[in-house]
XYZ file of C-alpha atoms in Angstrom:
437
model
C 0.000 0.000 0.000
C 1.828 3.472 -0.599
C 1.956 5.403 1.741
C 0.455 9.431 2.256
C 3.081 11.448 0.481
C 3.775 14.651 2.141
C 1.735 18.274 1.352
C 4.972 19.762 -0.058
C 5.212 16.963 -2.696
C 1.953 18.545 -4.537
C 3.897 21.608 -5.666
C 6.281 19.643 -7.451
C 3.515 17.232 -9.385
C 1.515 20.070 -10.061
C 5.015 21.854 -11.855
C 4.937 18.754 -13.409
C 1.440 18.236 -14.958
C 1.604 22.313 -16.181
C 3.768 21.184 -18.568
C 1.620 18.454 -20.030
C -0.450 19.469 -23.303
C -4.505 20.119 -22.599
C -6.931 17.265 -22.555
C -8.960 17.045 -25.703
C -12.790 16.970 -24.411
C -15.507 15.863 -27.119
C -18.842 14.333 -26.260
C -20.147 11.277 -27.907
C -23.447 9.744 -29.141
C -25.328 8.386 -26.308
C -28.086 5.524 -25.894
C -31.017 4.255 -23.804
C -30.093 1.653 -21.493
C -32.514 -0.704 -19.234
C -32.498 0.569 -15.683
C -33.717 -2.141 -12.704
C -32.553 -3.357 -8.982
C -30.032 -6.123 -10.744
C -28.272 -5.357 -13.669
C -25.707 -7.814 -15.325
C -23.065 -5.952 -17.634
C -21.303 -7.686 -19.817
C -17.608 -7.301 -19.532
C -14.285 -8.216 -21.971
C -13.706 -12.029 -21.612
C -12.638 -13.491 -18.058
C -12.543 -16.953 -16.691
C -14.043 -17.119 -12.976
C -10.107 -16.805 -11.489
C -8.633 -14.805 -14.153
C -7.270 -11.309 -12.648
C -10.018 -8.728 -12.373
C -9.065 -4.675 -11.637
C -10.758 -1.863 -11.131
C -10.369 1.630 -10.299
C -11.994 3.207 -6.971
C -12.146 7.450 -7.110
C -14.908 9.719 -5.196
C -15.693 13.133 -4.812
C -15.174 14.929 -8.401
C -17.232 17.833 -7.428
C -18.116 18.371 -10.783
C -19.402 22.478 -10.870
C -17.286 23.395 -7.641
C -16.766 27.028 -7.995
C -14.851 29.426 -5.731
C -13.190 32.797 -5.679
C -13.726 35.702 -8.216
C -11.026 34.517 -10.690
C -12.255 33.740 -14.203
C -10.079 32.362 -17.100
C -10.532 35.865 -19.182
C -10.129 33.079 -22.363
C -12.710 30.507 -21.497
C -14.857 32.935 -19.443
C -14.881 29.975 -17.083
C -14.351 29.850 -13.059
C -10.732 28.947 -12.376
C -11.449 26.764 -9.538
C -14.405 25.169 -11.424
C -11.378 24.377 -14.272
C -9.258 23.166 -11.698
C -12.165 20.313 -10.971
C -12.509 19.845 -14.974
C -8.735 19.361 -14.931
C -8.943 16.673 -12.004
C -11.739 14.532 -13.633
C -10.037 14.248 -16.764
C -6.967 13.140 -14.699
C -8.109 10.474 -13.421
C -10.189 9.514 -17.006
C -6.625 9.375 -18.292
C -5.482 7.175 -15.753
C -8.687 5.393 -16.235
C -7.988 4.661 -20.126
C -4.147 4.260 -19.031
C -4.901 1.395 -16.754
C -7.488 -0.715 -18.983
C -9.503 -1.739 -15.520
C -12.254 -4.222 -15.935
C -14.654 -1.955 -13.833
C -14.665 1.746 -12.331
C -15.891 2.510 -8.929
C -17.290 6.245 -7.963
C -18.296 6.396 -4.252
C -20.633 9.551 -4.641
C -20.208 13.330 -5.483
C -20.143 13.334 -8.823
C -21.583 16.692 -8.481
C -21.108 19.860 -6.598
C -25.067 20.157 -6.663
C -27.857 18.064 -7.355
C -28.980 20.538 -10.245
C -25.121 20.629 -11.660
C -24.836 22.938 -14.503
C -24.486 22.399 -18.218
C -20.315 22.684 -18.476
C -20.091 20.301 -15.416
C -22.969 17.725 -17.466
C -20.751 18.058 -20.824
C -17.597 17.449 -19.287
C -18.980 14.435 -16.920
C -20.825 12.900 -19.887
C -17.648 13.803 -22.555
C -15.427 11.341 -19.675
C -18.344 8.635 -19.189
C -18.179 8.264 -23.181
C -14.800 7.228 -23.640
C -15.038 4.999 -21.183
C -17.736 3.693 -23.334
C -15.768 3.896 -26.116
C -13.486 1.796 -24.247
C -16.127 -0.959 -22.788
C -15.276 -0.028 -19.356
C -18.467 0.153 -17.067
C -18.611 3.085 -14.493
C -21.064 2.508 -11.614
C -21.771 5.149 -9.112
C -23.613 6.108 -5.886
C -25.414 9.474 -5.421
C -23.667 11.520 -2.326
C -24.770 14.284 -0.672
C -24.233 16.579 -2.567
C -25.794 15.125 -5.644
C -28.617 14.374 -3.870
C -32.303 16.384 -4.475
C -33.978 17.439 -1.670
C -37.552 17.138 -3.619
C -37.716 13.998 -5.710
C -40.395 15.006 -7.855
C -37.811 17.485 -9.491
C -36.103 14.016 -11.339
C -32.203 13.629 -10.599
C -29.272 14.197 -13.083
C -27.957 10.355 -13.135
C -31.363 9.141 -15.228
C -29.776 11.091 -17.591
C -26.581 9.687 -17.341
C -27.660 6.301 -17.458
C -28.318 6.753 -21.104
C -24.763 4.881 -21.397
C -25.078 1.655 -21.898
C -21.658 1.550 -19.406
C -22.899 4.190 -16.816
C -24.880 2.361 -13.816
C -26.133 4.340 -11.163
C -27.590 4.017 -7.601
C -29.567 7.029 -6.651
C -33.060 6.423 -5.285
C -32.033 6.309 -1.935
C -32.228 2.500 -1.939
C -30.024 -0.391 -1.594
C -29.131 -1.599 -5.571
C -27.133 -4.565 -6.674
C -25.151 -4.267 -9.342
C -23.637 -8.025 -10.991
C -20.892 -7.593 -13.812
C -20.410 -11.193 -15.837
C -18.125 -12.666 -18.569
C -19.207 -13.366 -21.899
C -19.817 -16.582 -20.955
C -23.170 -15.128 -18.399
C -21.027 -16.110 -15.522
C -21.215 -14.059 -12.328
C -17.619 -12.646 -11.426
C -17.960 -9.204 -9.513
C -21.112 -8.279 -7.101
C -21.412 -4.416 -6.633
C -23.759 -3.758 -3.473
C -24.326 0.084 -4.024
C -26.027 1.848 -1.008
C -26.057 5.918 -2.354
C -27.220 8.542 0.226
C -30.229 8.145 1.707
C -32.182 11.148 2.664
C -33.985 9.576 5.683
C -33.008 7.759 8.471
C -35.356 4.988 7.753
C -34.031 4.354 3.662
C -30.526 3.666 5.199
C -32.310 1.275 7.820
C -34.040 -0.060 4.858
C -31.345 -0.033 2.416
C -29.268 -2.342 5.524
C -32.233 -4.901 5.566
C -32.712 -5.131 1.712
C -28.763 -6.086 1.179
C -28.320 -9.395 -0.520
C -24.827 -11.007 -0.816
C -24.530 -12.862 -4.306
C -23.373 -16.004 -3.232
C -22.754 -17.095 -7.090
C -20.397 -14.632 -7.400
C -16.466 -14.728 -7.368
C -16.510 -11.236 -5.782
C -18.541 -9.245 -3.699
C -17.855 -5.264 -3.511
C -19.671 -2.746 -1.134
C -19.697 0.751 -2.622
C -21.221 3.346 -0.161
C -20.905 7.529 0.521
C -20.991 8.885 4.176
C -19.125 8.851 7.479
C -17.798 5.775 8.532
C -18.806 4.914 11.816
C -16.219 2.247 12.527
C -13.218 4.581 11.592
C -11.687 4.847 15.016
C -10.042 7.755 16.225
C -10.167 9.325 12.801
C -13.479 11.405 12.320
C -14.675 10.839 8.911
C -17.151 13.549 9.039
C -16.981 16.719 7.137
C -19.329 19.043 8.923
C -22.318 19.330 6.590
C -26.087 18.901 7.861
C -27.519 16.326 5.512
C -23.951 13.727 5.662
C -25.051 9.831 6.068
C -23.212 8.128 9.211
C -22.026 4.420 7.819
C -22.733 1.336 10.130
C -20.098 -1.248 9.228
C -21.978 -4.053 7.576
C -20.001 -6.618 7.667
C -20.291 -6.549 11.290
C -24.099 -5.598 11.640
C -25.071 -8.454 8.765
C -21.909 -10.560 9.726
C -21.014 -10.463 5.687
C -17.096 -10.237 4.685
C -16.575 -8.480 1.175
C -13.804 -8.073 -0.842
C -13.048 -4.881 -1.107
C -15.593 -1.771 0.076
C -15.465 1.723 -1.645
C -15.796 4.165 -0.378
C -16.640 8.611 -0.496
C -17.063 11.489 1.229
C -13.967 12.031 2.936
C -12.233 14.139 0.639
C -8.887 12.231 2.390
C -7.299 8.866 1.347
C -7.732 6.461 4.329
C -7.242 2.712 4.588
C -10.066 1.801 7.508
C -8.852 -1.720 7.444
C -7.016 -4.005 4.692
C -10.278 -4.173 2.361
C -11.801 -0.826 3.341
C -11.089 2.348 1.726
C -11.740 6.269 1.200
C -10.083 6.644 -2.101
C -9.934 10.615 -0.597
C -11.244 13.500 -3.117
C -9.786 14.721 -6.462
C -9.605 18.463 -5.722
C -9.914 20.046 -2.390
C -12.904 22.337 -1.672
C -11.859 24.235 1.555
C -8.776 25.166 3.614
C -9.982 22.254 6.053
C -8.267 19.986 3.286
C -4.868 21.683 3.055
C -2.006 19.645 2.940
C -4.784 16.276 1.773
C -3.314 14.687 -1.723
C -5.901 14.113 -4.359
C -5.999 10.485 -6.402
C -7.616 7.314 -7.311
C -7.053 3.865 -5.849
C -6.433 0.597 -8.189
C -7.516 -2.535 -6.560
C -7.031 -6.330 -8.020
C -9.343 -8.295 -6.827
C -7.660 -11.817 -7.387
C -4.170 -10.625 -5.909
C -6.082 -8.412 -3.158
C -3.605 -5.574 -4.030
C -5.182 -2.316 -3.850
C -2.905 0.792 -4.499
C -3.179 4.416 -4.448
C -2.306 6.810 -6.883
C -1.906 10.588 -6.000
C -2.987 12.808 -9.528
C -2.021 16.967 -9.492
C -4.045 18.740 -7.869
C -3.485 22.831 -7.545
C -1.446 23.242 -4.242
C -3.191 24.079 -0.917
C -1.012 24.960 1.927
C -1.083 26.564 5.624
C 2.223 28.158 5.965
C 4.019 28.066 9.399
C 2.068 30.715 11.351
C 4.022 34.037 12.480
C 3.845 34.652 16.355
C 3.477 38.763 16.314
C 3.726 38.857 20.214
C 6.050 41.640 21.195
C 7.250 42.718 17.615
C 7.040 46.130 15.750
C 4.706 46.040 12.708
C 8.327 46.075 10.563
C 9.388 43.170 12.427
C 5.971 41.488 11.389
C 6.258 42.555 7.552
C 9.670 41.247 7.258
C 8.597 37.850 8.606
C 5.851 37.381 6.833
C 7.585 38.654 3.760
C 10.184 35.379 4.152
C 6.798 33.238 3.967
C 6.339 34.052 0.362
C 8.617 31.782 -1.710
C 9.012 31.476 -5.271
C 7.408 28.020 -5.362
C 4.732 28.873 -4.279
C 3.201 30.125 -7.494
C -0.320 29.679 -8.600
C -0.829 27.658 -5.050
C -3.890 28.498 -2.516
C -1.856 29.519 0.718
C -3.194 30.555 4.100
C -1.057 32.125 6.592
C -2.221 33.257 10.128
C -0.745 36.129 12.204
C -1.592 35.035 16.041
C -1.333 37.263 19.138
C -1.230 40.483 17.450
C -2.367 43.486 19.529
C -5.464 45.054 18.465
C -3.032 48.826 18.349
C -1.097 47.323 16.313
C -3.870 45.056 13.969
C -4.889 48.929 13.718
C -1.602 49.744 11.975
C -0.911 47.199 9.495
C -1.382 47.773 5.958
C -3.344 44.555 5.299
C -3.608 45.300 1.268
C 0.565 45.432 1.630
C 0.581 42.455 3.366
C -1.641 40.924 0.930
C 0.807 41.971 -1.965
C 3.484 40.238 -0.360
C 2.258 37.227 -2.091
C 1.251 38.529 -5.629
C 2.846 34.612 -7.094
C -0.253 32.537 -5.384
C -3.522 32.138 -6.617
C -5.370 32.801 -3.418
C -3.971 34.123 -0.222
C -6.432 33.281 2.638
C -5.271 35.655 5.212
C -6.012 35.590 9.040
C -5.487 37.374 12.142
C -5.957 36.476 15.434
C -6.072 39.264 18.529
C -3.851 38.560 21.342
C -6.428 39.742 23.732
C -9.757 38.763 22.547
C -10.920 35.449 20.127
C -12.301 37.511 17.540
C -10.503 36.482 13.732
C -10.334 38.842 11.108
C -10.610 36.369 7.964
C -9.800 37.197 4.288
C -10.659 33.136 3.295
C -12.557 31.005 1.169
C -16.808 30.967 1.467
C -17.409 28.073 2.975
C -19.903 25.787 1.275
C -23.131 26.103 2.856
C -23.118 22.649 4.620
C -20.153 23.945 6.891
C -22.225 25.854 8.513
C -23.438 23.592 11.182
C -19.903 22.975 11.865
C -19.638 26.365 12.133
C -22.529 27.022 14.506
C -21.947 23.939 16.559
C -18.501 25.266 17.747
C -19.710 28.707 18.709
C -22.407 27.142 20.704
C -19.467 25.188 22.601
C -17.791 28.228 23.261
C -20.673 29.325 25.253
C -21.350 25.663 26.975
C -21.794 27.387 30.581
C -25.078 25.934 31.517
C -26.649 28.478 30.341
C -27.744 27.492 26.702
C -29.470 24.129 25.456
C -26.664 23.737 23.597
C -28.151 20.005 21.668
C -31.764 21.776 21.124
C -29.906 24.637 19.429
C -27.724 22.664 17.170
C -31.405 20.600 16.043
C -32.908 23.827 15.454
C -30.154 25.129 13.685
C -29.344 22.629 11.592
C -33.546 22.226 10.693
C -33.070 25.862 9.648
C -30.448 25.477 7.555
C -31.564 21.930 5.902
C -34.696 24.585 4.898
C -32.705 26.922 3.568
C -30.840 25.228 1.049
C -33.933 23.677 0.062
C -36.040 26.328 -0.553
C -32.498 27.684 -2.208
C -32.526 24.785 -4.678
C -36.715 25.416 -5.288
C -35.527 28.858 -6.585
């Protein structure tokens, strides 16, 4: 298994893949294809032991966009590119490796209602792996998941590909691929985000292992309960919490996939977050972004980190007891000629508020005129109040957000767990009456 590699390696593959020509992008003809709970896709030739591969990635984002900085060529968000970029990474490595399946544990999507550039360049990727008879099966996340049904989802139109399988309904969906010959090898059990407490329960009771197959795969998006000390959580109101169901059903699979936690973790020696393939928020600096390939006969499953644009926190400057010169200088030996076109955040902590008053933030800002974002922030030495020049948080983060100021004010005083319910009810409204407009 390879190991993490460390946050400073992503400036040097991201020097790297600026120097590779553009991917070409070109959509295809598509074609209706049956939908239905068990769906058997014929695959290239295999005996029932012959070697079997596929690739496991997560958490595309497809239609992310951050930051007022538009490509004044394309017109297009630059972070929303940088997702593009990402996806067709990994579709590379995709057509590069030849696997017999691919895996995508949920996110597809930014939004459930993604919009037309993020469709074209999802559905231009999907059909060359058509092109190349390699099937693609995915679970709704989260994010890709509507609020109101009746509105239809975006993965019935996906599914037009004969190669594109998708789990969305917020049910439990087996998905069997077999040899030419109609025999079973590879049993994907797909359980996509379920909206209600009770679909998940239901999804759980409605899982069937395929006993006639050679393998059986579990491909799921949410928190992993069974994680340990590692929180798998990423803040946001509507994320589902994972039972593991291999103990709850006493099943054993081969491998599970799984998404959500935009890092790569290894829960045990069959279970994986394959980690995201861009970062979306400062909370994921220093994360590497990539794909995992398994083998299903050898059990070897292996990670590979892609480029991803680099997102650091730089060592934080201590401005106790120094002049605002002092200060300047310091920060001014931050700001290194490598890291160009990188998202950095630097923090200035225990600065007076006199002398807060006296900095020229906008020259501090130009200190750094190489990056592509620099996510400033100061904290005051004598109160907790942070002056932030960051990224907007994505609206999910918000609970996060909320929760921990409620805990700063856990005196007695406040119902702190009735607050948090009603908060989080308030926000789950907002977003959906957001997504009705």
């Amino acid at each position: 298994m390879q190991a993490l590699p460390a946050g400073e390696k992503n400036l040097k593959l991201w020097r790297e893949w600026l120097r590779l020509p553009a991917v070409s992008q070109q959509l295809g003809a598509a074609r209706q294809a049956p939908l239905g709970w068990r769906i058997s896709v014929p695959l290239k030739p295999l005996s029932a032991r012959e070697r079997m591969r596929f690739i496991h990635f997560a958490d595309t984002h497809l239609g992310f966009s951050d930051l007022a900085r538009v490509d004044p060529h394309t017109g297009v968000n630059r972070r929303e590119q940088d997702f593009y970029d990402a996806w067709w990474r990994v579709i590379e490595a995709i057509l590069l490796h030849k696997p017999d399946f691919v895996l995508h544990a949920g996110d597809l999507f930014q939004s459930p209602r993604p919009n037309n550039r993020a469709i074209a360049v999802a559905l231009a990727g999907m059909q060359q792996l058509q092109a190349a008879n390699i099937p693609f099966v995915v679970v709704a996340g989260n994010h890709s998941t509507p609020r109101i049904r009746a509105t239809g989802n975006i993965f019935e139109a996906l599914s037009v590909l004969p190669v594109v399988r998708a789990a969305y309904k917020g049910a439990y969906e087996k998905i069997v691929l077999t040899g030419a010959g109609g025999k079973t090898s590879c049993a994907i059990h797909c359980l996509p985000h379920c909206s209600l407490s009770e679909e998940l329960e239901r999804a759980y009771a409605e899982l069937r292992w395929e006993p006639a197959a050679t393998w059986n795969i579990l491909l799921s998006h949410g928190a992993w309960r069974a994680a340990g000390k590692i929180d798998t959580r990423m803040g946001e109101f509507n994320e589902q919490l994972l039972e593991d169901p291999e103990t709850r059903l006493n099943l054993n699979f081969d491998y599970i996939a799984l998404g959500h936690y935009h890092r790569y973790l290894a829960i045990n020696d069959h279970t994986f977050y394959s980690g995201s393939t861009e970062r979306t928020s400062f909370n994921e600096a220093g994360y590497t972004s990539g794909y995992i390939v398994g083998d299903l006969t050898t059990r070897e499953w292996r990670y590979h980190q892609i480029p991803a644009r680099p997102m650091l926190r730089l060592r934080p400057v201590n401005a106790r007891g120094k002049s605002r010169e002092e200060i300047m200088a310091e920060v001014a030996q931050r700001s290194t000629a490598d890291l160009a076109e990188a998202m950095v955040s630097l923090e200035l902590q225990q600065l007076s508020r006199d002398l807060y008053l006296q900095l020229d933030l906008a020259a501090l800002d130009r200190l750094f005129p190489q990056v592509f974002h620099f996510d400033r922030q100061i904290s005051l030495a004598t109160t907790e109040v942070n002056e932030r020049s960051s990224l907007a948080p994505a609206l999910g983060s918000l609970r996060e957000e909320f929760a921990r100021h409620l805990q700063k004010h856990a005196d007695g005083s406040l119902p702190i767990a009735e607050l948090e319910r009603l908060g989080a009810q308030f926000l789950a409204e907002a977003e959906a009456q957001e997504l009705e407009a």
